[in-house]
Amino acid sequence: MSKYDKSFSVDEENIPSECPICGNDLLPTSEYIDIHYHADGIRTVLYCNNGDCNFKKVLSYETNKDVEKSMSEEDDEN
Ligand SMILES: [Zn+2]
């Protein structure tokens, strides 16, 4: 079974504030975050952009199903 069958996200306390490889400060801003389609959903990845350091950490993943669900829940509130 794939890790990406279900939505998940890492706890905030588990998000590194600096790169464990090169020590670069990692800020959870768009500069350091990449959001892209992966499998059947959307994956958010924190990455280090310091030179050729290629540290990456997946912060969250949301399946298309859950994206649709949260969108329709928002509609219900309106
Ligand atoms: Zn780094």
XYZ file of N, CA, C and O and ligand atoms in Angstrom:
313
model
N 0.844 -1.201 0.000
C 0.000 0.000 0.000
C 0.876 1.247 0.000
O 1.853 1.330 0.740
N 0.552 2.181 -0.823
C 1.339 3.401 -0.931
C 1.142 4.316 0.258
O 0.061 4.392 0.835
N 2.209 5.005 0.593
C 2.178 6.019 1.633
C 1.186 7.130 1.259
O 0.690 7.849 2.115
N 0.936 7.267 -0.028
C 0.118 8.379 -0.507
C -1.317 7.990 -0.832
O -1.965 8.595 -1.668
N -1.810 6.957 -0.162
C -3.209 6.597 -0.343
C -4.114 7.475 0.502
O -5.310 7.568 0.259
N -3.545 8.077 1.526
C -4.330 8.893 2.454
C -3.653 10.232 2.669
O -2.434 10.331 2.565
N -4.458 11.233 3.035
C -3.903 12.535 3.378
C -3.144 12.427 4.696
O -3.510 11.643 5.565
N -2.094 13.205 4.803
C -1.378 13.263 6.078
C -0.629 14.585 6.148
O -0.469 15.277 5.150
N -0.211 14.932 7.346
C 0.679 16.075 7.487
C 1.548 15.845 8.707
O 1.150 15.161 9.644
N 2.755 16.388 8.679
C 3.642 16.217 9.826
C 3.269 17.247 10.896
O 2.730 18.309 10.595
N 3.540 16.897 12.147
C 3.282 17.832 13.239
C 4.213 19.020 13.106
O 5.357 18.876 12.683
N 3.703 20.169 13.518
C 4.491 21.394 13.408
C 5.846 21.268 14.106
O 6.845 21.770 13.628
N 5.839 20.567 15.232
C 7.094 20.425 15.978
C 8.118 19.566 15.236
O 9.303 19.591 15.563
N 7.646 18.817 14.251
C 8.558 17.983 13.479
C 9.056 18.654 12.201
O 9.779 18.050 11.423
N 8.639 19.904 11.997
C 9.113 20.642 10.831
C 10.453 21.281 11.213
O 10.514 22.047 12.169
N 11.512 20.938 10.529
C 12.816 21.487 10.905
C 12.905 22.980 10.630
O 12.403 23.463 9.620
N 13.520 23.733 11.540
C 13.698 25.166 11.316
C 15.045 25.433 10.679
O 15.310 26.521 10.200
N 15.902 24.425 10.688
C 17.132 24.559 9.911
C 17.452 23.235 9.243
O 17.036 22.174 9.685
N 18.187 23.354 8.154
C 18.507 22.175 7.366
C 19.430 21.253 8.159
O 20.469 21.689 8.628
N 19.047 19.978 8.325
C 19.909 19.058 9.073
C 21.190 18.707 8.324
O 22.109 18.145 8.910
N 21.269 19.042 7.061
C 22.464 18.727 6.273
C 23.452 19.886 6.306
O 24.606 19.723 6.659
N 22.985 21.096 5.953
C 23.920 22.214 5.826
C 23.703 23.318 6.856
O 24.472 24.258 6.929
N 22.635 23.228 7.681
C 22.408 24.225 8.721
C 21.745 25.507 8.241
O 21.562 26.431 9.027
N 21.363 25.570 6.983
C 20.658 26.724 6.442
C 19.313 26.910 7.162
O 18.657 25.926 7.489
N 18.931 28.144 7.431
C 17.622 28.381 8.042
C 16.521 28.026 7.054
O 16.533 28.469 5.915
N 15.558 27.253 7.519
C 14.431 26.872 6.662
C 13.192 27.555 7.183
O 12.801 27.334 8.325
N 12.619 28.412 6.387
C 11.419 29.117 6.813
C 10.234 28.566 6.032
O 10.347 28.323 4.836
N 9.123 28.346 6.716
C 7.969 27.808 6.002
C 7.276 28.871 5.148
O 6.104 29.169 5.295
N 8.021 29.494 4.268
C 7.483 30.491 3.350
C 7.540 29.918 1.941
O 8.213 28.913 1.710
N 6.885 30.586 1.036
C 6.783 30.050 -0.316
C 8.151 29.851 -0.971
O 8.317 29.031 -1.852
N 9.116 30.594 -0.504
C 10.463 30.471 -1.066
C 11.050 29.071 -0.847
O 11.876 28.601 -1.610
N 10.622 28.447 0.248
C 11.185 27.155 0.625
C 10.199 26.012 0.455
O 10.508 24.879 0.782
N 8.995 26.369 0.011
C 7.970 25.336 -0.077
C 7.532 25.114 -1.518
O 7.339 26.065 -2.276
N 7.436 23.863 -1.851
C 7.045 23.481 -3.194
C 5.769 22.657 -3.078
O 5.695 21.733 -2.278
N 4.761 23.053 -3.840
C 3.500 22.319 -3.819
C 3.298 21.730 -5.208
O 3.340 22.464 -6.193
N 3.164 20.448 -5.278
C 2.970 19.855 -6.597
C 2.111 18.600 -6.533
O 1.926 18.010 -5.476
N 1.622 18.223 -7.693
C 0.809 17.022 -7.789
C 1.687 15.800 -7.622
O 2.780 15.730 -8.170
N 1.195 14.878 -6.839
C 1.920 13.634 -6.638
C 0.889 12.532 -6.465
O -0.052 12.687 -5.684
N 1.071 11.438 -7.159
C 0.089 10.346 -7.128
C -1.304 10.939 -7.400
O -1.453 11.650 -8.386
N -2.268 10.716 -6.520
C -3.625 11.235 -6.738
C -3.932 12.393 -5.817
O -5.024 12.479 -5.252
N -2.976 13.282 -5.631
C -3.229 14.398 -4.729
C -2.171 15.476 -4.862
O -1.472 15.559 -5.867
N -2.075 16.276 -3.829
C -1.160 17.400 -3.828
C -0.206 17.253 -2.643
O -0.637 17.036 -1.507
N 1.069 17.418 -2.939
C 2.072 17.230 -1.902
C 2.772 18.556 -1.628
O 3.084 19.298 -2.554
N 2.996 18.842 -0.362
C 3.718 20.043 0.041
C 5.082 19.619 0.569
O 5.177 18.800 1.479
N 6.126 20.174 -0.030
C 7.484 19.784 0.344
C 8.285 21.004 0.771
O 8.295 22.023 0.078
N 8.932 20.893 1.917
C 9.858 21.927 2.378
C 11.227 21.518 1.848
O 11.620 20.361 1.972
N 11.922 22.433 1.218
C 13.227 22.056 0.704
C 14.252 23.140 0.973
O 13.927 24.302 1.172
N 15.489 22.723 1.014
C 16.601 23.634 1.249
C 17.100 24.123 -0.099
O 17.336 23.329 -1.000
N 17.221 25.432 -0.223
C 17.657 25.971 -1.524
C 19.076 26.524 -1.450
O 19.450 27.421 -2.172
N 19.856 25.994 -0.523
C 21.214 26.474 -0.329
C 22.181 25.733 -1.260
O 22.513 24.574 -1.020
N 22.591 26.412 -2.307
C 23.545 25.808 -3.243
C 23.034 24.494 -3.786
O 21.891 24.415 -4.220
N 23.853 23.467 -3.730
C 23.400 22.186 -4.268
C 22.947 21.221 -3.174
O 22.832 20.025 -3.398
N 22.689 21.769 -1.993
C 22.115 20.941 -0.924
C 20.736 20.511 -1.401
O 19.956 21.336 -1.849
N 20.439 19.243 -1.304
C 19.123 18.822 -1.792
C 18.253 18.205 -0.714
O 17.487 17.293 -0.968
N 18.348 18.746 0.492
C 17.475 18.292 1.569
C 16.020 18.634 1.247
O 15.710 19.725 0.788
N 15.167 17.674 1.509
C 13.729 17.858 1.273
C 12.968 17.169 2.375
O 13.382 16.107 2.838
N 11.853 17.742 2.757
C 10.973 17.058 3.705
C 9.530 17.259 3.278
O 9.109 18.393 3.043
N 8.807 16.171 3.189
C 7.387 16.268 2.849
C 6.637 16.740 4.091
O 6.745 16.144 5.155
N 5.916 17.846 3.954
C 5.174 18.393 5.095
C 3.760 17.870 5.134
O 3.203 17.637 6.193
N 3.167 17.738 3.968
C 1.799 17.238 3.964
C 1.431 16.710 2.595
O 2.091 16.993 1.594
N 0.389 15.954 2.613
C -0.141 15.399 1.379
C -1.643 15.369 1.505
O -2.178 14.997 2.545
N -2.313 15.820 0.471
C -3.774 15.802 0.502
C -4.273 15.122 -0.768
O -3.933 15.555 -1.868
N -5.064 14.089 -0.599
C -5.595 13.396 -1.766
C -6.632 14.277 -2.464
O -7.247 15.127 -1.828
N -6.821 14.054 -3.739
C -7.819 14.820 -4.493
C -9.197 14.697 -3.856
O -9.959 15.653 -3.808
N -9.483 13.507 -3.348
C -10.759 13.271 -2.679
C -10.930 14.220 -1.502
O -11.976 14.820 -1.321
N -9.879 14.310 -0.684
C -9.965 15.172 0.495
C -9.983 16.639 0.109
O -10.613 17.445 0.783
N -9.311 16.991 -0.973
C -9.355 18.371 -1.444
C -10.796 18.713 -1.822
O -11.328 19.742 -1.420
N -11.426 17.808 -2.552
C -12.823 18.027 -2.951
C -13.727 18.109 -1.735
O -14.617 18.947 -1.664
N -13.471 17.224 -0.789
C -14.273 17.192 0.426
C -14.164 18.518 1.176
O -15.172 19.089 1.574
N -12.940 18.997 1.362
C -12.800 20.240 2.126
C -13.389 21.414 1.352
O -13.911 22.355 1.936
N -13.353 21.343 0.030
C -13.971 22.402 -0.768
C -15.482 22.388 -0.603
O -16.103 23.429 -0.433
N -16.082 21.196 -0.625
C -17.542 21.146 -0.497
C -17.963 21.493 0.923
O -19.034 22.046 1.136
N -17.117 21.193 1.908
C -17.433 21.597 3.277
C -17.452 23.116 3.393
O -18.281 23.687 4.066
N -16.512 23.755 2.695
C -16.486 25.209 2.699
C -17.759 25.778 2.077
O -18.304 26.752 2.561
N -18.221 25.127 1.017
C -19.458 25.569 0.377
C -20.636 25.484 1.335
O -21.488 26.349 1.376
N -20.657 24.403 2.127
C -21.756 24.226 3.066
C -21.826 25.359 4.089
O -22.895 25.720 4.539
N -20.665 25.855 4.450
C -20.632 26.913 5.457
C -21.195 28.232 4.923
O -21.621 29.074 5.686
N -21.212 28.388 3.611
C -21.634 29.674 3.058
C -23.132 29.756 2.791
O -23.845 28.833 2.698
Zn 20.670 22.374 3.236
